Coordinates of C-alpha atoms in Angstrom, one line a residue:
X705 CA 0.0 0.0 0.0
X706 CA 1.3 3.4 -0.9
X707 CA 1.1 6.1 1.8
X708 CA 0.9 9.7 0.7
X709 CA 3.3 12.0 2.5
X710 CA 1.9 15.4 3.3
X711 CA 4.0 18.1 1.7
X712 CA 5.4 20.8 3.9
X713 CA 4.8 24.4 3.3
X714 CA 8.2 24.9 1.7
X715 CA 7.7 21.8 -0.6
X716 CA 4.3 23.1 -1.7
X717 CA 5.9 26.5 -2.5
X718 CA 8.7 25.0 -4.5
X719 CA 6.3 23.0 -6.6
X720 CA 3.8 25.8 -7.1
X721 CA 6.3 28.5 -7.7
X722 CA 7.9 26.8 -10.7
X723 CA 5.0 27.7 -13.1
X724 CA 5.3 31.3 -12.0
X725 CA 8.9 31.6 -13.2
X726 CA 9.1 28.9 -15.9
X727 CA 8.5 31.3 -18.7
X728 CA 11.5 33.5 -17.8
X729 CA 14.0 30.7 -17.0
X730 CA 16.5 30.3 -19.8
X731 CA 16.7 27.4 -22.2
X732 CA 15.6 25.8 -25.4
X733 CA 12.7 23.3 -25.7
X734 CA 14.7 20.4 -24.4
X735 CA 15.7 22.4 -21.3
X736 CA 12.1 23.0 -20.4
X737 CA 11.4 19.3 -20.8
X738 CA 14.3 18.5 -18.5
X739 CA 13.1 21.1 -15.9
X740 CA 9.6 19.6 -15.9
X741 CA 10.9 16.1 -15.5
X742 CA 13.2 17.2 -12.6
X743 CA 10.3 18.9 -10.9
X744 CA 8.4 15.6 -11.1
X745 CA 11.2 14.0 -9.3
X746 CA 11.1 16.6 -6.6
X747 CA 7.3 16.1 -6.2
X748 CA 7.8 12.3 -5.9
X749 CA 10.8 12.4 -3.5
X750 CA 10.1 15.6 -1.5
X751 CA 12.9 17.3 0.4
X752 CA 15.4 14.8 2.0
X753 CA 14.9 14.2 5.7
X754 CA 16.5 12.3 8.6
X755 CA 15.0 8.9 7.5
X756 CA 17.0 9.1 4.3
X757 CA 20.3 7.6 5.4
X758 CA 22.5 10.1 3.6
X759 CA 20.6 13.0 5.2
X760 CA 20.2 11.5 8.7
X761 CA 22.3 14.4 10.3
X762 CA 20.8 17.2 8.1
X763 CA 17.0 17.1 8.0
X764 CA 16.4 19.5 5.1
X765 CA 12.7 19.1 5.3
X766 CA 12.7 20.3 8.8
X767 CA 15.3 23.0 8.3
X768 CA 13.6 24.6 5.3
X769 CA 10.7 26.3 7.0
X770 CA 9.7 28.3 3.9
X771 CA 10.9 28.7 0.3
X772 CA 12.2 32.1 -0.5
X773 CA 11.2 33.8 -3.8
X774 CA 13.4 32.3 -6.6
X775 CA 15.8 34.4 -8.6
X776 CA 15.0 34.6 -12.3
X777 CA 17.3 35.2 -15.3
X778 CA 16.9 35.0 -19.0
X779 CA 19.6 34.5 -21.6
X780 CA 21.0 37.9 -22.7
X781 CA 19.8 39.8 -19.6
X782 CA 23.0 40.9 -17.8
X783 CA 23.0 42.0 -14.2
X784 CA 25.0 45.1 -13.0
X785 CA 28.4 43.9 -11.7
X786 CA 29.2 44.9 -8.1
X787 CA 31.7 47.7 -7.3
X788 CA 35.3 46.7 -6.5
X789 CA 34.7 47.8 -2.9
X790 CA 31.5 45.7 -2.6
X791 CA 33.3 42.7 -4.1
X792 CA 36.3 43.0 -1.8
X793 CA 33.9 43.3 1.2
X794 CA 32.0 40.2 0.2
X795 CA 34.8 37.7 -0.7
X796 CA 37.9 39.4 0.8
X797 CA 40.5 41.7 -0.9
X798 CA 42.9 38.8 -1.6
X799 CA 40.4 36.9 -3.7
X800 CA 38.9 40.0 -5.2
X801 CA 42.2 41.3 -6.6
X802 CA 44.1 38.2 -7.5
X803 CA 45.0 37.7 -11.2
X804 CA 42.2 35.5 -12.7
X805 CA 39.6 35.2 -15.4
X806 CA 36.7 36.3 -13.3
X807 CA 33.1 35.5 -14.0
X808 CA 30.4 37.3 -11.9
X809 CA 27.0 35.8 -11.1
X810 CA 25.0 38.3 -9.1
X811 CA 21.7 37.2 -7.5
X812 CA 21.5 34.3 -9.9
X813 CA 22.2 36.4 -13.0
X814 CA 25.3 36.7 -15.2
X815 CA 27.1 40.0 -14.5
X816 CA 30.1 39.9 -16.8
X817 CA 33.5 38.3 -17.5
X818 CA 36.7 40.1 -16.6
X819 CA 39.7 39.0 -18.5
X820 CA 38.1 36.9 -21.2
X821 CA 40.5 38.3 -23.8
X822 CA 43.3 36.5 -22.0
X823 CA 41.9 33.1 -22.5
X824 CA 43.9 30.9 -24.9
X825 CA 42.4 29.5 -28.1
X826 CA 40.4 26.3 -27.6
X827 CA 38.4 27.5 -24.6
X828 CA 34.7 28.2 -24.4
X829 CA 33.6 30.2 -21.4
X830 CA 30.1 31.5 -21.4
X831 CA 27.1 32.1 -19.2
X832 CA 25.1 28.9 -18.7
X833 CA 21.8 30.7 -19.6
X834 CA 23.3 31.6 -23.0
X835 CA 24.6 28.1 -23.6
X836 CA 21.2 26.5 -22.7
X837 CA 19.4 28.8 -25.2
X838 CA 22.0 28.5 -28.0
X839 CA 22.8 25.8 -30.5
X840 CA 22.8 22.1 -29.7
X841 CA 25.5 21.1 -27.3
X842 CA 25.3 17.3 -26.7
X843 CA 27.7 17.3 -23.8
X844 CA 25.7 20.1 -22.1
X845 CA 22.4 18.5 -22.8
X846 CA 23.6 15.2 -21.4
X847 CA 25.1 16.8 -18.2
X848 CA 22.1 19.0 -17.5
X849 CA 19.5 16.3 -17.8
X850 CA 21.0 12.9 -16.9
X851 CA 21.8 13.3 -13.2
X852 CA 18.1 13.4 -12.3
X853 CA 17.6 10.0 -14.0
X854 CA 20.7 8.5 -12.6
X855 CA 20.1 8.9 -8.8
X856 CA 17.5 9.7 -6.2
X857 CA 18.8 13.2 -5.7
X858 CA 16.0 15.7 -5.1
X859 CA 18.4 18.6 -4.4
X860 CA 20.0 18.1 -7.8
X861 CA 16.6 17.7 -9.4
X862 CA 15.5 21.0 -7.7
X863 CA 18.6 22.6 -9.2
X864 CA 17.8 21.4 -12.7
X865 CA 14.2 22.8 -12.4
X866 CA 15.2 26.2 -11.1
X867 CA 18.7 26.9 -12.4
X868 CA 19.0 30.4 -13.7
X869 CA 22.7 30.8 -14.7
X870 CA 26.2 29.8 -14.0
X871 CA 29.2 28.9 -16.2
X872 CA 29.6 26.7 -19.2
X873 CA 33.4 26.0 -19.6
X874 CA 34.9 23.7 -22.2
X875 CA 38.6 23.3 -22.6
X876 CA 40.0 21.6 -25.7
X877 CA 42.6 18.8 -25.5
X878 CA 46.1 19.9 -24.5
X879 CA 45.1 23.5 -23.6
X880 CA 46.4 25.1 -20.4
X881 CA 44.7 28.1 -18.8
X882 CA 47.5 29.8 -16.9
X883 CA 45.3 32.0 -14.7
X884 CA 42.5 30.6 -12.5
X885 CA 39.0 30.8 -13.7
X886 CA 37.3 32.5 -10.8
X887 CA 33.5 32.2 -10.6
X888 CA 32.0 34.6 -8.0
X889 CA 28.5 33.9 -6.9
X890 CA 27.3 37.0 -5.0
X891 CA 24.0 37.5 -3.2
X892 CA 23.2 41.1 -2.2
X893 CA 19.5 41.3 -2.7
X894 CA 17.5 43.6 -0.4
X895 CA 15.1 40.8 0.6
X896 CA 15.1 37.1 1.0
X897 CA 16.1 35.3 -2.2
X898 CA 16.6 31.7 -3.4
X899 CA 19.4 31.4 -5.9
X900 CA 19.9 28.3 -8.0
X901 CA 23.0 28.1 -10.2
X902 CA 24.7 25.4 -12.3
X903 CA 28.2 25.0 -13.7
X904 CA 28.9 22.5 -16.5
X905 CA 32.6 22.0 -17.1
X906 CA 34.4 19.7 -19.7
X907 CA 38.2 19.5 -19.5
X908 CA 39.7 17.8 -22.5
X909 CA 42.5 15.2 -22.4
X910 CA 45.8 16.6 -21.4
X911 CA 44.4 20.1 -20.5
X912 CA 45.2 22.0 -17.3
X913 CA 43.0 24.4 -15.5
X914 CA 42.3 25.8 -12.0
X915 CA 38.7 26.6 -11.1
X916 CA 37.8 28.7 -8.1
X917 CA 34.3 29.2 -6.8
X918 CA 33.5 32.0 -4.3
X919 CA 30.0 31.9 -2.8
X920 CA 29.4 35.1 -0.8
X921 CA 26.6 37.2 0.5
X922 CA 26.4 40.8 1.6
X923 CA 26.1 41.4 5.3
X924 CA 22.7 40.2 6.7
X925 CA 21.4 38.8 3.4
X926 CA 18.7 36.1 3.8
X927 CA 19.7 33.5 1.2
X928 CA 18.8 29.9 0.1
X929 CA 21.5 28.8 -2.4
X930 CA 21.5 25.6 -4.4
X931 CA 24.5 25.2 -6.6
X932 CA 25.7 22.2 -8.7
X933 CA 29.1 21.9 -10.4
X934 CA 29.6 19.1 -12.9
X935 CA 33.1 18.4 -14.1
X936 CA 34.3 15.9 -16.6
X937 CA 38.1 15.5 -16.6
X938 CA 39.6 13.9 -19.7
X939 CA 42.5 11.5 -19.8
X940 CA 45.8 12.9 -18.6
X941 CA 44.2 16.3 -17.6
X942 CA 45.1 18.2 -14.4
X943 CA 42.4 20.1 -12.6
X944 CA 42.4 22.1 -9.4
X945 CA 38.9 22.9 -8.0
X946 CA 38.6 25.2 -5.0
X947 CA 35.6 26.6 -3.2
X948 CA 35.0 29.2 -0.5
X949 CA 31.5 29.3 1.1
X950 CA 30.9 32.4 3.2
X951 CA 27.4 33.6 2.5
X952 CA 26.5 34.7 6.0
X953 CA 24.7 33.4 9.1
X954 CA 21.3 33.8 7.5
X955 CA 22.3 31.6 4.5
X956 CA 21.3 28.0 3.7
X957 CA 23.8 26.6 1.2
X958 CA 23.3 23.3 -0.7
X959 CA 26.4 22.6 -2.9
X960 CA 26.9 19.5 -5.0
X961 CA 30.0 18.6 -7.0
X962 CA 29.6 15.8 -9.6
X963 CA 33.1 14.8 -10.9
X964 CA 34.0 12.1 -13.4
X965 CA 37.7 11.4 -14.0
X966 CA 39.4 9.8 -17.0
X967 CA 42.6 7.8 -17.1
X968 CA 46.0 9.2 -15.9
X969 CA 44.3 12.4 -14.7
X970 CA 44.8 14.5 -11.5
X971 CA 42.1 16.2 -9.6
X972 CA 42.6 18.3 -6.5
X973 CA 39.7 19.8 -4.7
X974 CA 39.6 22.0 -1.6
X975 CA 36.6 23.7 0.0
X976 CA 36.5 26.2 2.9
X977 CA 33.2 26.8 4.7
X978 CA 33.3 29.7 7.1
X979 CA 30.4 32.0 8.2
X980 CA 27.2 30.2 7.1
X981 CA 23.9 29.2 8.8
X982 CA 23.5 25.8 7.3
X983 CA 25.7 24.3 4.6
X984 CA 25.5 20.9 3.0
X985 CA 28.5 20.3 0.7
X986 CA 28.3 17.0 -1.2
X987 CA 30.9 15.6 -3.6
X988 CA 30.2 12.6 -5.8
X989 CA 33.4 11.5 -7.6
X990 CA 33.9 8.5 -10.0
X991 CA 37.1 7.1 -11.4
X992 CA 36.3 6.0 -15.0
X993 CA 39.9 5.4 -16.1
X994 CA 43.1 3.8 -14.6
X995 CA 46.0 5.4 -12.8
X996 CA 44.2 8.5 -11.7
X997 CA 44.7 10.4 -8.5
X998 CA 42.3 12.6 -6.6
X999 CA 42.6 14.7 -3.4
X1000 CA 39.4 16.1 -2.0
X1001 CA 40.0 18.1 1.2
X1002 CA 38.9 21.1 3.1
X1003 CA 38.0 22.7 6.4
X1004 CA 34.8 24.0 8.1
X1005 CA 34.7 26.8 10.6
X1006 CA 31.5 27.1 12.5
X1007 CA 30.3 29.2 15.4
X1008 CA 26.9 30.2 17.0
X1009 CA 24.3 27.8 15.7
X1010 CA 26.1 27.0 12.4
X1011 CA 25.4 23.6 10.8
X1012 CA 28.1 22.3 8.4
X1013 CA 27.7 18.9 6.6
X1014 CA 30.4 17.5 4.4
X1015 CA 29.3 14.4 2.5
X1016 CA 31.6 12.5 0.1
X1017 CA 31.1 9.5 -2.2
X1018 CA 34.4 8.4 -3.8
X1019 CA 33.7 5.6 -6.3
X1020 CA 36.7 3.6 -7.5
X1021 CA 35.3 2.0 -10.7
X1022 CA 38.6 1.7 -12.5
X1023 CA 41.8 -0.1 -11.1
X1024 CA 45.0 1.5 -9.9
X1025 CA 43.6 4.8 -8.7
X1026 CA 44.4 6.8 -5.6
X1027 CA 42.1 8.9 -3.4
X1028 CA 42.9 11.1 -0.4
X1029 CA 40.5 13.0 1.8
X1030 CA 41.4 15.3 4.7
X1031 CA 38.8 17.5 6.4
X1032 CA 39.3 19.8 9.5
X1033 CA 36.5 21.3 11.6
X1034 CA 36.8 24.1 14.1
X1035 CA 33.5 24.4 16.1
X1036 CA 32.5 27.0 18.6
X1037 CA 29.3 28.1 20.4
X1038 CA 26.6 25.6 19.6
X1039 CA 27.8 24.7 16.1
X1040 CA 27.4 21.3 14.6
X1041 CA 29.8 19.6 12.2
X1042 CA 29.1 16.5 10.1
X1043 CA 31.4 14.4 8.0
X1044 CA 30.1 11.5 6.0
X1045 CA 32.7 9.9 3.8
X1046 CA 32.0 6.8 1.7
X1047 CA 34.7 5.1 -0.4
X1048 CA 33.5 2.4 -2.7
X1049 CA 35.9 0.0 -4.4
X1050 CA 34.2 -1.9 -7.3
X1051 CA 35.1 -5.6 -8.1
X1052 CA 37.3 -4.6 -11.1
X1053 CA 39.1 -1.7 -9.2
X1054 CA 42.1 -3.8 -8.1
X1055 CA 45.1 -1.9 -6.7
X1056 CA 42.9 0.9 -5.4
X1057 CA 44.5 3.1 -2.7
X1058 CA 42.2 5.2 -0.6
X1059 CA 42.8 7.1 2.7
X1060 CA 40.4 9.3 4.5
X1061 CA 40.6 11.4 7.7
X1062 CA 38.3 13.8 9.5
X1063 CA 39.3 15.8 12.6
X1064 CA 37.4 18.3 14.7
X1065 CA 38.6 20.8 17.2
X1066 CA 35.9 21.7 19.7
X1067 CA 36.1 25.1 21.3
X1068 CA 33.0 24.8 23.6
X1069 CA 31.2 22.1 25.4
X1070 CA 28.0 22.7 23.5
X1071 CA 29.3 21.9 20.0
X1072 CA 28.6 18.6 18.3
X1073 CA 30.6 16.6 15.7
X1074 CA 29.2 13.6 13.9
X1075 CA 31.6 11.5 11.8
X1076 CA 30.5 8.6 9.7
X1077 CA 33.3 7.1 7.6
X1078 CA 32.4 4.2 5.4
X1079 CA 34.3 1.7 3.2
X1080 CA 32.6 -0.6 0.7
X1081 CA 35.2 -2.9 -0.7
X1082 CA 34.4 -5.5 -3.4
X1083 CA 38.0 -6.1 -4.5
X1084 CA 40.8 -8.0 -2.7
X1085 CA 44.0 -6.2 -3.8
X1086 CA 43.5 -2.8 -2.2
X1087 CA 44.9 -0.5 0.4
X1088 CA 42.2 1.5 2.1
X1089 CA 41.8 3.2 5.5
X1090 CA 39.9 5.9 7.3
X1091 CA 40.1 7.7 10.7
X1092 CA 38.4 10.3 12.7
X1093 CA 39.4 12.3 15.8
X1094 CA 37.8 14.9 18.1
X1095 CA 39.8 17.0 20.6
X1096 CA 39.8 20.2 22.6
X1097 CA 42.7 22.7 22.7
X1098 CA 45.4 21.2 24.8
X1099 CA 45.7 23.2 28.1
X1100 CA 49.4 22.4 28.4
X1101 CA 50.0 24.0 25.0
X1102 CA 48.1 27.1 26.0
X1103 CA 50.1 27.3 29.2
X1104 CA 53.3 27.0 27.2
X1105 CA 52.4 29.9 25.0
X1106 CA 51.2 32.1 27.9
X1107 CA 54.4 31.4 29.8
X1108 CA 56.2 33.1 26.9
X1109 CA 54.2 36.2 27.1
X1110 CA 51.5 35.4 24.5
X1111 CA 48.0 36.6 25.6
X1112 CA 45.3 33.9 26.0
X1113 CA 43.2 34.7 23.0
X1114 CA 46.3 35.0 20.8
X1115 CA 47.6 31.7 22.1
X1116 CA 44.3 30.0 21.3
X1117 CA 44.3 31.5 17.8
X1118 CA 47.9 30.3 17.1
X1119 CA 47.0 26.7 18.1
X1120 CA 43.8 26.8 16.0
X1121 CA 45.9 28.1 13.1
X1122 CA 48.3 25.3 13.5
X1123 CA 45.5 22.8 13.5
X1124 CA 44.0 23.9 10.2
X1125 CA 47.4 24.5 8.6
X1126 CA 47.7 20.9 7.5
X1127 CA 44.5 21.2 5.5
X1128 CA 45.5 24.5 4.0
X1129 CA 48.8 22.9 2.8
X1130 CA 46.6 20.9 0.4
X1131 CA 46.2 24.1 -1.7
X1132 CA 49.2 23.9 -4.0
X1133 CA 49.0 27.4 -5.5
X1134 CA 50.7 29.8 -3.1
X1135 CA 48.5 32.8 -4.0
X1136 CA 45.3 30.8 -3.5
X1137 CA 46.6 29.3 -0.3
X1138 CA 47.3 32.7 1.2
X1139 CA 43.9 34.0 0.1
X1140 CA 42.1 31.0 1.8
X1141 CA 44.3 31.5 4.9
X1142 CA 43.2 35.1 5.0
X1143 CA 39.5 34.1 5.0
X1144 CA 40.2 31.7 7.9
X1145 CA 42.1 34.3 9.8
X1146 CA 39.3 36.8 9.5
X1147 CA 36.9 34.2 10.9
X1148 CA 39.3 33.5 13.8
X1149 CA 39.7 37.2 14.6
X1150 CA 35.9 37.7 14.7

C-alpha cells in the first residue's frame, strides 16, 4: 500500500512556484522538458529528511521552513556587476584582486566576465543561460538532464528545475589556462532570495586548469542557495577545483560537485566553509579510467548555531587509482559539524589506494561533531583506510604559549591556526593558499 506523504509548506511553495517563473527561466525546448521532469522527481521524492540515510544528520525538510522567492534570469539579460569595494567586502580583498579570469554571477544572473580576452584558443567560457538557449551542445544536454535520471537526488533535481545561470566551460585537449577561472556567486538582494546556479565543465585530455568558486553574501542577506558543479576530466588532464563558502549566518547553502575522472588524470579539490547558517557540501566522484589520483580536502569553521555537513562518495570504478580526503573542523558556540565519507571499491578496481581522515577541534562544550566514515570494498588487492578524531585545545600548549608572554586569545588563535594548517597545505597554488588562509584568519579574529 502506498502512503501519501503530506507536503510541507516549503515543498508546496517549491512545486507551485515553478510555473510562475518557468516562462523566464533560460533554455531551449529540451531544457524546459528537463526542468519539468526534474520537478516531477522533486514532487515524488520531496525534500530529504532524517529517515534518508545520507541525510540523517541534516534534516532539510525540517530545516527549510519556507521557500524564498526564486531568482530569475533570461539569456542575454545581464546584471549590473558589483563595485570593486563591494566585491572585496564580500569575498575578501585577496580573492577580489588576484589575477584571474573572473566571472560574476550576481543574485543568480550573469554580470560579466573580466579577462576573457586573455583566454587561450580552444576555450569556451560562457554564461550557462546563454549556452542553454543556444545551438545544440550534446555534452551540455547530457550533463544537464542525466543526473536526475541516474540517482534519487531531489536537491540536484531541484537545481535542474530552477537553475538560472552559472558557467559553461569547455577546454580543448592539451590547452592550459595559466590563470585561475574564478567564478563569483554574490547574493546582495535587499530581501530574502533563493538562488539556483549550475556549472557544466568539460576538461579535454591533457588540458590543465584551475577553477575557483567563491560563494558570498552581503552582510545580513537572507539566502537559500542551491549550486551544482559538474566536471568531466579527460585522460591525462590536471584540474584544481577550489571553493570558499561564506554567505553569512542567514544563509542556507546546498552545494553539489559531480566529478568524473578519465585515465591518468589528476584532480585536486579544496573547500573552505566559514560563516554560514546551514551548509551541505556534497561531492560525488567517480574514477572511470586507470592510474588517476584525486585529493578532496577542506575545512569547516562554525560558530553560533552553524550547521556544516560534508558528504563524500568516492567511487573507485577503474583499477590502480588513488584517493585522499582530509577535512578539518573548528567548532565554537553551539555549532554542529558532520562528516560523511564513503569510499566504494568496485570488483574490477584492483590496486585501489584510498585514505580518509576527519578531525574536529571543539572550542566549547555545546558543540557537536558527527563522523560517519564508510568503506565498501568488493576487490581484494586494495589499500584503504579511514580515521576520525575529536579534541579540545590542549591546556598544556596554551600554558606553554602564555608562559612566553603570549596573551590567552592570541595563544588559542595560534593553536587553531596550527590545527587547520595541515588542511591549507593541500592548496598547491601559493596565492590561493594565502587567500584562503586570510579568509580563515578573519573568521578567527571575529
